[in-house]
Short mmCIF file of N, CA, C and O in Angstrom, two decimals:
data_model
loop_
_atom_site.label_atom_id
_atom_site.label_comp_id
_atom_site.label_asym_id
_atom_site.label_seq_id
_atom_site.Cartn_x
_atom_site.Cartn_y
_atom_site.Cartn_z
N MET A 93 -3.06 88.87 -22.81
CA MET A 93 -2.54 87.83 -21.97
C MET A 93 -3.66 87.14 -21.20
O MET A 93 -3.65 85.94 -21.04
N LYS A 94 -4.64 87.92 -20.74
CA LYS A 94 -5.75 87.34 -19.98
C LYS A 94 -6.56 86.39 -20.83
O LYS A 94 -7.06 85.38 -20.34
N LYS A 95 -6.71 86.70 -22.13
CA LYS A 95 -7.47 85.81 -23.02
C LYS A 95 -6.77 84.46 -23.14
O LYS A 95 -7.42 83.43 -23.15
N ILE A 96 -5.47 84.45 -23.24
CA ILE A 96 -4.73 83.19 -23.36
C ILE A 96 -4.89 82.37 -22.09
O ILE A 96 -5.16 81.18 -22.14
N ILE A 97 -4.80 83.02 -20.95
CA ILE A 97 -4.98 82.31 -19.68
C ILE A 97 -6.41 81.80 -19.56
O ILE A 97 -6.63 80.66 -19.17
N SER A 98 -7.38 82.59 -19.94
CA SER A 98 -8.78 82.17 -19.87
C SER A 98 -9.05 80.98 -20.78
O SER A 98 -9.73 80.04 -20.40
N LEU A 99 -8.50 81.00 -22.00
CA LEU A 99 -8.70 79.89 -22.92
C LEU A 99 -8.02 78.63 -22.40
O LEU A 99 -8.58 77.54 -22.47
N SER A 100 -6.83 78.78 -21.83
CA SER A 100 -6.13 77.63 -21.27
C SER A 100 -6.90 77.06 -20.09
O SER A 100 -7.05 75.85 -19.95
N ALA A 101 -7.40 77.93 -19.24
CA ALA A 101 -8.17 77.48 -18.08
C ALA A 101 -9.44 76.76 -18.53
O ALA A 101 -9.83 75.74 -17.97
N ALA A 102 -10.09 77.29 -19.56
CA ALA A 102 -11.31 76.67 -20.09
C ALA A 102 -11.00 75.29 -20.65
O ALA A 102 -11.76 74.34 -20.45
N ALA A 103 -9.90 75.16 -21.36
CA ALA A 103 -9.51 73.88 -21.95
C ALA A 103 -9.21 72.86 -20.85
O ALA A 103 -9.62 71.70 -20.94
N ILE A 104 -8.51 73.28 -19.83
CA ILE A 104 -8.19 72.38 -18.71
C ILE A 104 -9.47 71.96 -17.98
O ILE A 104 -9.67 70.79 -17.67
N LEU A 105 -10.36 72.90 -17.74
CA LEU A 105 -11.62 72.60 -17.08
C LEU A 105 -12.45 71.61 -17.90
O LEU A 105 -12.99 70.65 -17.37
N ALA A 106 -12.51 71.81 -19.21
CA ALA A 106 -13.26 70.90 -20.08
C ALA A 106 -12.66 69.49 -20.03
O ALA A 106 -13.39 68.50 -19.96
N ALA A 107 -11.33 69.39 -20.04
CA ALA A 107 -10.68 68.09 -19.97
C ALA A 107 -10.96 67.40 -18.64
O ALA A 107 -11.23 66.19 -18.58
N LEU A 108 -10.94 68.15 -17.55
CA LEU A 108 -11.23 67.58 -16.23
C LEU A 108 -12.67 67.11 -16.13
O LEU A 108 -12.94 66.04 -15.60
N LEU A 109 -13.60 67.92 -16.64
CA LEU A 109 -15.00 67.53 -16.59
C LEU A 109 -15.28 66.30 -17.44
O LEU A 109 -16.04 65.42 -17.05
N THR A 110 -14.64 66.21 -18.59
CA THR A 110 -14.81 65.05 -19.46
C THR A 110 -14.30 63.79 -18.79
O THR A 110 -14.97 62.76 -18.77
N SER A 111 -13.11 63.86 -18.21
CA SER A 111 -12.56 62.67 -17.56
C SER A 111 -13.37 62.30 -16.33
O SER A 111 -13.55 61.13 -16.03
N ALA A 112 -13.90 63.27 -15.61
CA ALA A 112 -14.73 62.98 -14.44
C ALA A 112 -16.03 62.31 -14.86
O ALA A 112 -16.49 61.37 -14.23
N ALA A 113 -16.62 62.76 -15.95
CA ALA A 113 -17.85 62.17 -16.44
C ALA A 113 -17.61 60.74 -16.90
O ALA A 113 -18.42 59.85 -16.66
N GLN A 114 -16.48 60.50 -17.55
CA GLN A 114 -16.17 59.15 -18.00
C GLN A 114 -15.91 58.23 -16.81
O GLN A 114 -16.32 57.08 -16.81
N ALA A 115 -15.26 58.73 -15.78
CA ALA A 115 -14.98 57.92 -14.60
C ALA A 115 -16.27 57.58 -13.86
O ALA A 115 -16.41 56.50 -13.29
N ALA A 116 -17.24 58.47 -13.87
CA ALA A 116 -18.50 58.25 -13.18
C ALA A 116 -19.46 57.37 -13.96
O ALA A 116 -20.41 56.85 -13.41
N SER A 117 -19.20 57.19 -15.23
CA SER A 117 -20.08 56.40 -16.09
C SER A 117 -19.78 54.92 -15.92
O SER A 117 -18.69 54.48 -16.26
N PRO A 118 -20.73 54.12 -15.42
CA PRO A 118 -20.48 52.68 -15.26
C PRO A 118 -20.51 51.97 -16.59
O PRO A 118 -21.53 51.94 -17.27
N GLN A 119 -19.37 51.45 -17.00
CA GLN A 119 -19.28 50.75 -18.27
C GLN A 119 -18.61 49.41 -18.03
O GLN A 119 -17.44 49.34 -17.70
N ALA A 120 -19.36 48.34 -18.22
CA ALA A 120 -18.80 47.01 -18.09
C ALA A 120 -18.27 46.57 -19.45
O ALA A 120 -18.91 46.81 -20.47
N PRO A 121 -17.11 45.92 -19.49
CA PRO A 121 -16.60 45.45 -20.77
C PRO A 121 -17.50 44.38 -21.35
O PRO A 121 -18.10 43.59 -20.63
N ASP A 122 -17.62 44.34 -22.69
CA ASP A 122 -18.42 43.31 -23.31
C ASP A 122 -17.60 42.03 -23.45
O ASP A 122 -16.46 41.96 -23.02
N ALA A 123 -18.14 41.03 -24.08
CA ALA A 123 -17.49 39.74 -24.19
C ALA A 123 -16.20 39.79 -24.99
O ALA A 123 -15.36 38.92 -24.88
N THR A 124 -16.03 40.81 -25.82
CA THR A 124 -14.82 40.92 -26.63
C THR A 124 -13.70 41.59 -25.86
O THR A 124 -12.59 41.70 -26.36
N GLY A 125 -13.97 42.05 -24.64
CA GLY A 125 -12.95 42.69 -23.82
C GLY A 125 -12.85 44.18 -24.05
O GLY A 125 -12.05 44.85 -23.43
N SER A 126 -13.63 44.72 -24.96
CA SER A 126 -13.58 46.17 -25.18
C SER A 126 -14.58 46.85 -24.27
O SER A 126 -15.37 46.20 -23.60
N ASN A 127 -14.57 48.15 -24.22
CA ASN A 127 -15.52 48.89 -23.40
C ASN A 127 -16.64 49.46 -24.25
O ASN A 127 -17.20 50.49 -23.92
N ALA A 128 -17.00 48.80 -25.34
CA ALA A 128 -18.07 49.28 -26.21
C ALA A 128 -19.39 49.26 -25.45
O ALA A 128 -19.72 48.29 -24.79
N VAL A 129 -20.11 50.33 -25.55
CA VAL A 129 -21.40 50.45 -24.88
C VAL A 129 -22.42 50.84 -25.93
O VAL A 129 -22.16 51.68 -26.77
N ALA A 130 -23.57 50.22 -25.87
CA ALA A 130 -24.62 50.53 -26.85
C ALA A 130 -25.11 51.95 -26.69
O ALA A 130 -25.17 52.48 -25.59
N VAL A 131 -25.42 52.57 -27.79
CA VAL A 131 -25.97 53.91 -27.80
C VAL A 131 -27.48 53.77 -27.92
O VAL A 131 -27.98 53.21 -28.90
N ASP A 132 -28.21 54.22 -26.89
CA ASP A 132 -29.66 54.08 -26.91
C ASP A 132 -30.28 54.92 -28.02
O ASP A 132 -29.86 56.03 -28.27
N THR A 133 -31.26 54.32 -28.66
CA THR A 133 -32.03 55.04 -29.67
C THR A 133 -33.49 54.74 -29.38
O THR A 133 -33.82 53.81 -28.68
N ALA A 134 -34.37 55.53 -29.92
CA ALA A 134 -35.79 55.20 -29.82
C ALA A 134 -35.99 53.94 -30.64
O ALA A 134 -35.32 53.74 -31.65
N GLU A 135 -36.87 53.05 -30.18
CA GLU A 135 -37.09 51.84 -30.95
C GLU A 135 -37.54 52.19 -32.36
O GLU A 135 -38.46 52.96 -32.55
N VAL A 136 -36.84 51.62 -33.31
CA VAL A 136 -37.09 51.89 -34.72
C VAL A 136 -37.30 50.56 -35.42
O VAL A 136 -36.52 49.63 -35.23
N ALA A 137 -38.35 50.45 -36.22
CA ALA A 137 -38.58 49.23 -36.99
C ALA A 137 -37.74 49.26 -38.26
O ALA A 137 -37.69 50.26 -38.96
N MET A 138 -37.04 48.16 -38.51
CA MET A 138 -36.25 48.01 -39.72
C MET A 138 -36.52 46.62 -40.27
O MET A 138 -37.13 45.79 -39.60
N VAL A 139 -36.06 46.38 -41.49
CA VAL A 139 -36.21 45.06 -42.11
C VAL A 139 -34.86 44.59 -42.64
O VAL A 139 -33.99 45.39 -42.98
N VAL A 140 -34.74 43.27 -42.74
CA VAL A 140 -33.53 42.66 -43.31
C VAL A 140 -33.53 42.97 -44.80
O VAL A 140 -34.50 42.70 -45.50
N SER A 141 -32.43 43.54 -45.28
CA SER A 141 -32.36 43.95 -46.69
C SER A 141 -31.58 42.97 -47.57
O SER A 141 -31.60 43.09 -48.78
N HIS A 142 -30.88 42.01 -46.98
CA HIS A 142 -30.14 41.01 -47.73
C HIS A 142 -30.90 39.69 -47.71
O HIS A 142 -31.92 39.58 -47.05
N SER A 143 -30.41 38.69 -48.40
CA SER A 143 -31.12 37.41 -48.46
C SER A 143 -31.32 36.81 -47.07
O SER A 143 -32.33 36.14 -46.83
N SER A 144 -30.39 37.07 -46.16
CA SER A 144 -30.56 36.63 -44.77
C SER A 144 -29.60 37.43 -43.88
O SER A 144 -28.68 38.07 -44.38
N ALA A 145 -29.87 37.38 -42.59
CA ALA A 145 -29.01 38.07 -41.62
C ALA A 145 -28.96 37.25 -40.35
O ALA A 145 -30.00 36.78 -39.87
N HIS A 146 -27.76 37.04 -39.83
CA HIS A 146 -27.60 36.33 -38.57
C HIS A 146 -27.84 37.28 -37.40
O HIS A 146 -27.32 38.39 -37.39
N VAL A 147 -28.60 36.82 -36.43
CA VAL A 147 -28.75 37.55 -35.16
C VAL A 147 -27.74 36.89 -34.23
O VAL A 147 -27.79 35.68 -34.01
N ARG A 148 -26.81 37.68 -33.72
CA ARG A 148 -25.73 37.14 -32.90
C ARG A 148 -25.87 37.56 -31.44
O ARG A 148 -26.51 38.56 -31.12
N LYS A 149 -25.24 36.78 -30.58
CA LYS A 149 -25.29 37.04 -29.14
C LYS A 149 -24.61 38.37 -28.80
O LYS A 149 -25.10 39.13 -27.97
N ASP A 150 -23.47 38.63 -29.42
CA ASP A 150 -22.69 39.85 -29.18
C ASP A 150 -22.42 40.52 -30.54
O ASP A 150 -22.49 39.87 -31.58
N PRO A 151 -22.05 41.81 -30.53
CA PRO A 151 -21.84 42.53 -31.79
C PRO A 151 -20.48 42.27 -32.45
O PRO A 151 -19.63 43.14 -32.56
N ASN A 152 -20.27 41.01 -32.86
CA ASN A 152 -19.07 40.67 -33.62
C ASN A 152 -19.33 39.38 -34.38
O ASN A 152 -20.19 38.58 -34.01
N THR A 153 -18.58 39.15 -35.44
CA THR A 153 -18.84 38.00 -36.31
C THR A 153 -18.37 36.68 -35.71
O THR A 153 -18.70 35.62 -36.24
N LYS A 154 -17.65 36.71 -34.62
CA LYS A 154 -17.21 35.47 -33.96
C LYS A 154 -18.21 35.02 -32.90
O LYS A 154 -18.11 33.92 -32.36
N SER A 155 -19.18 35.84 -32.61
CA SER A 155 -20.19 35.54 -31.60
C SER A 155 -21.17 34.48 -32.11
O SER A 155 -21.46 34.42 -33.31
N PRO A 156 -21.70 33.64 -31.22
CA PRO A 156 -22.64 32.60 -31.64
C PRO A 156 -23.89 33.18 -32.32
O PRO A 156 -24.38 34.24 -31.94
N VAL A 157 -24.37 32.47 -33.33
CA VAL A 157 -25.58 32.86 -34.05
C VAL A 157 -26.79 32.36 -33.27
O VAL A 157 -26.90 31.16 -32.97
N LEU A 158 -27.69 33.27 -32.92
CA LEU A 158 -28.91 32.92 -32.19
C LEU A 158 -30.04 32.54 -33.12
O LEU A 158 -30.89 31.72 -32.79
N ALA A 159 -30.08 33.19 -34.29
CA ALA A 159 -31.13 32.95 -35.27
C ALA A 159 -30.67 33.52 -36.61
O ALA A 159 -29.76 34.36 -36.66
N THR A 160 -31.32 33.08 -37.67
CA THR A 160 -31.08 33.64 -39.00
C THR A 160 -32.43 34.14 -39.52
O THR A 160 -33.40 33.39 -39.56
N LEU A 161 -32.46 35.41 -39.89
CA LEU A 161 -33.69 36.03 -40.39
C LEU A 161 -33.60 36.17 -41.90
O LEU A 161 -32.55 36.49 -42.45
N LYS A 162 -34.72 35.96 -42.57
CA LYS A 162 -34.77 36.07 -44.03
C LYS A 162 -35.04 37.51 -44.46
O LYS A 162 -35.51 38.33 -43.67
N LYS A 163 -34.76 37.78 -45.73
CA LYS A 163 -35.01 39.10 -46.30
C LYS A 163 -36.44 39.53 -46.04
O LYS A 163 -37.38 38.74 -46.20
N GLY A 164 -36.62 40.77 -45.59
CA GLY A 164 -37.94 41.31 -45.32
C GLY A 164 -38.40 41.12 -43.89
O GLY A 164 -39.42 41.69 -43.50
N ALA A 165 -37.67 40.33 -43.09
CA ALA A 165 -38.06 40.12 -41.69
C ALA A 165 -37.95 41.44 -40.92
O ALA A 165 -36.96 42.16 -41.06
N LYS A 166 -38.97 41.75 -40.12
CA LYS A 166 -38.97 42.99 -39.34
C LYS A 166 -38.23 42.78 -38.03
O LYS A 166 -38.35 41.73 -37.40
N VAL A 167 -37.48 43.80 -37.63
CA VAL A 167 -36.81 43.81 -36.34
C VAL A 167 -37.04 45.17 -35.69
O VAL A 167 -37.22 46.17 -36.39
N ASP A 168 -37.06 45.19 -34.37
CA ASP A 168 -37.10 46.45 -33.63
C ASP A 168 -35.69 46.75 -33.17
O ASP A 168 -35.10 45.97 -32.43
N VAL A 169 -35.14 47.87 -33.63
CA VAL A 169 -33.80 48.27 -33.22
C VAL A 169 -33.92 49.00 -31.88
O VAL A 169 -34.60 50.01 -31.78
N ILE A 170 -33.24 48.46 -30.88
CA ILE A 170 -33.27 49.03 -29.54
C ILE A 170 -32.16 50.05 -29.36
O ILE A 170 -32.34 51.09 -28.76
N ALA A 171 -30.99 49.72 -29.90
CA ALA A 171 -29.82 50.58 -29.76
C ALA A 171 -28.82 50.22 -30.85
O ALA A 171 -28.97 49.20 -31.52
N LYS A 172 -27.83 51.07 -31.01
CA LYS A 172 -26.74 50.74 -31.93
C LYS A 172 -25.43 50.85 -31.16
O LYS A 172 -25.34 51.57 -30.16
N THR A 173 -24.42 50.15 -31.63
CA THR A 173 -23.12 50.21 -30.98
C THR A 173 -22.47 51.56 -31.29
O THR A 173 -22.80 52.19 -32.30
N PRO A 174 -21.56 52.01 -30.44
CA PRO A 174 -20.92 53.32 -30.67
C PRO A 174 -20.23 53.45 -32.02
O PRO A 174 -20.19 54.53 -32.59
N ASP A 175 -19.71 52.34 -32.55
CA ASP A 175 -19.04 52.43 -33.86
C ASP A 175 -20.04 52.47 -35.02
O ASP A 175 -19.66 52.66 -36.17
N GLY A 176 -21.34 52.28 -34.72
CA GLY A 176 -22.37 52.37 -35.73
C GLY A 176 -22.44 51.19 -36.68
O GLY A 176 -23.11 51.25 -37.70
N LYS A 177 -21.78 50.07 -36.34
CA LYS A 177 -21.75 48.93 -37.24
C LYS A 177 -22.76 47.85 -36.89
O LYS A 177 -23.09 47.03 -37.73
N TRP A 178 -23.26 47.85 -35.67
CA TRP A 178 -24.17 46.81 -35.21
C TRP A 178 -25.41 47.41 -34.58
O TRP A 178 -25.36 48.47 -33.98
N ALA A 179 -26.52 46.70 -34.69
CA ALA A 179 -27.78 47.12 -34.06
C ALA A 179 -28.20 46.04 -33.06
O ALA A 179 -28.16 44.85 -33.38
N HIS A 180 -28.57 46.47 -31.86
CA HIS A 180 -29.17 45.57 -30.88
C HIS A 180 -30.64 45.49 -31.26
O HIS A 180 -31.33 46.51 -31.28
N VAL A 181 -31.12 44.29 -31.58
CA VAL A 181 -32.47 44.14 -32.11
C VAL A 181 -33.27 43.11 -31.34
O VAL A 181 -32.72 42.25 -30.66
N LYS A 182 -34.58 43.22 -31.48
CA LYS A 182 -35.51 42.20 -31.01
C LYS A 182 -36.42 41.84 -32.18
O LYS A 182 -36.88 42.71 -32.91
N SER A 183 -36.63 40.54 -32.34
CA SER A 183 -37.55 40.05 -33.35
C SER A 183 -38.21 38.81 -32.77
O SER A 183 -37.56 37.78 -32.61
N GLY A 184 -39.48 38.95 -32.43
CA GLY A 184 -40.15 37.84 -31.74
C GLY A 184 -39.50 37.61 -30.40
O GLY A 184 -39.31 38.52 -29.61
N LYS A 185 -39.07 36.37 -30.16
CA LYS A 185 -38.39 36.03 -28.90
C LYS A 185 -36.88 36.18 -29.00
O LYS A 185 -36.17 35.96 -28.02
N VAL A 186 -36.38 36.53 -30.17
CA VAL A 186 -34.94 36.66 -30.39
C VAL A 186 -34.47 38.05 -30.01
O VAL A 186 -35.05 39.06 -30.43
N ASP A 187 -33.40 38.11 -29.23
CA ASP A 187 -32.81 39.38 -28.78
C ASP A 187 -31.32 39.27 -28.99
O ASP A 187 -30.66 38.44 -28.36
N GLY A 188 -30.76 40.06 -29.93
CA GLY A 188 -29.34 39.97 -30.23
C GLY A 188 -28.89 41.11 -31.12
O GLY A 188 -29.50 42.18 -31.13
N TYR A 189 -27.81 40.85 -31.87
CA TYR A 189 -27.18 41.89 -32.69
C TYR A 189 -27.14 41.48 -34.16
O TYR A 189 -26.87 40.34 -34.49
N ILE A 190 -27.42 42.46 -35.03
CA ILE A 190 -27.32 42.30 -36.47
C ILE A 190 -26.47 43.44 -37.00
O ILE A 190 -26.59 44.59 -36.56
N ALA A 191 -25.60 43.13 -37.97
CA ALA A 191 -24.80 44.16 -38.62
C ALA A 191 -25.75 45.15 -39.30
O ALA A 191 -26.66 44.75 -40.02
N LEU A 192 -25.58 46.44 -39.03
CA LEU A 192 -26.46 47.47 -39.59
C LEU A 192 -26.47 47.48 -41.12
O LEU A 192 -27.45 47.86 -41.73
N ALA A 193 -25.38 47.05 -41.72
CA ALA A 193 -25.30 47.02 -43.18
C ALA A 193 -26.32 46.07 -43.79
O ALA A 193 -26.62 46.14 -44.98
N LEU A 194 -26.87 45.16 -42.96
CA LEU A 194 -27.84 44.17 -43.46
C LEU A 194 -29.29 44.61 -43.24
O LEU A 194 -30.21 43.85 -43.53
N LEU A 195 -29.47 45.82 -42.73
CA LEU A 195 -30.82 46.33 -42.42
C LEU A 195 -31.14 47.58 -43.24
O LEU A 195 -30.23 48.31 -43.64
N LYS A 196 -32.45 47.82 -43.42
CA LYS A 196 -32.89 49.08 -44.03
C LYS A 196 -34.16 49.51 -43.33
O LYS A 196 -34.82 48.73 -42.64
N ALA A 197 -34.54 50.76 -43.54
CA ALA A 197 -35.75 51.31 -42.91
C ALA A 197 -36.97 50.52 -43.36
O ALA A 197 -37.06 50.10 -44.53
N ALA A 198 -37.90 50.32 -42.44
CA ALA A 198 -39.12 49.57 -42.75
C ALA A 198 -40.09 50.40 -43.56
O ALA A 198 -40.13 51.57 -43.52
#
């Protein structure tokens, strides 16, 4: 009986700590209205693997295109979105988002 109570108490404590950590984490909604937050990664060099790739202001296909990069163009990946579909990149003076499916390792 004590094991069941201990496991239940541990589960409740884990749930409370998780919700407290989420409440303490400052997350501003992005332009799409979601609470997506970029996942920091070490800067990684990648290249455009398709004939071209649009660099967008926000990580969605409805966002304005800031630039179009040609195949082989190098970008520095700063972070990726939590869903793993977009990369926050810098290339020269351009700072925006490219779909990860359009990039490959340099």
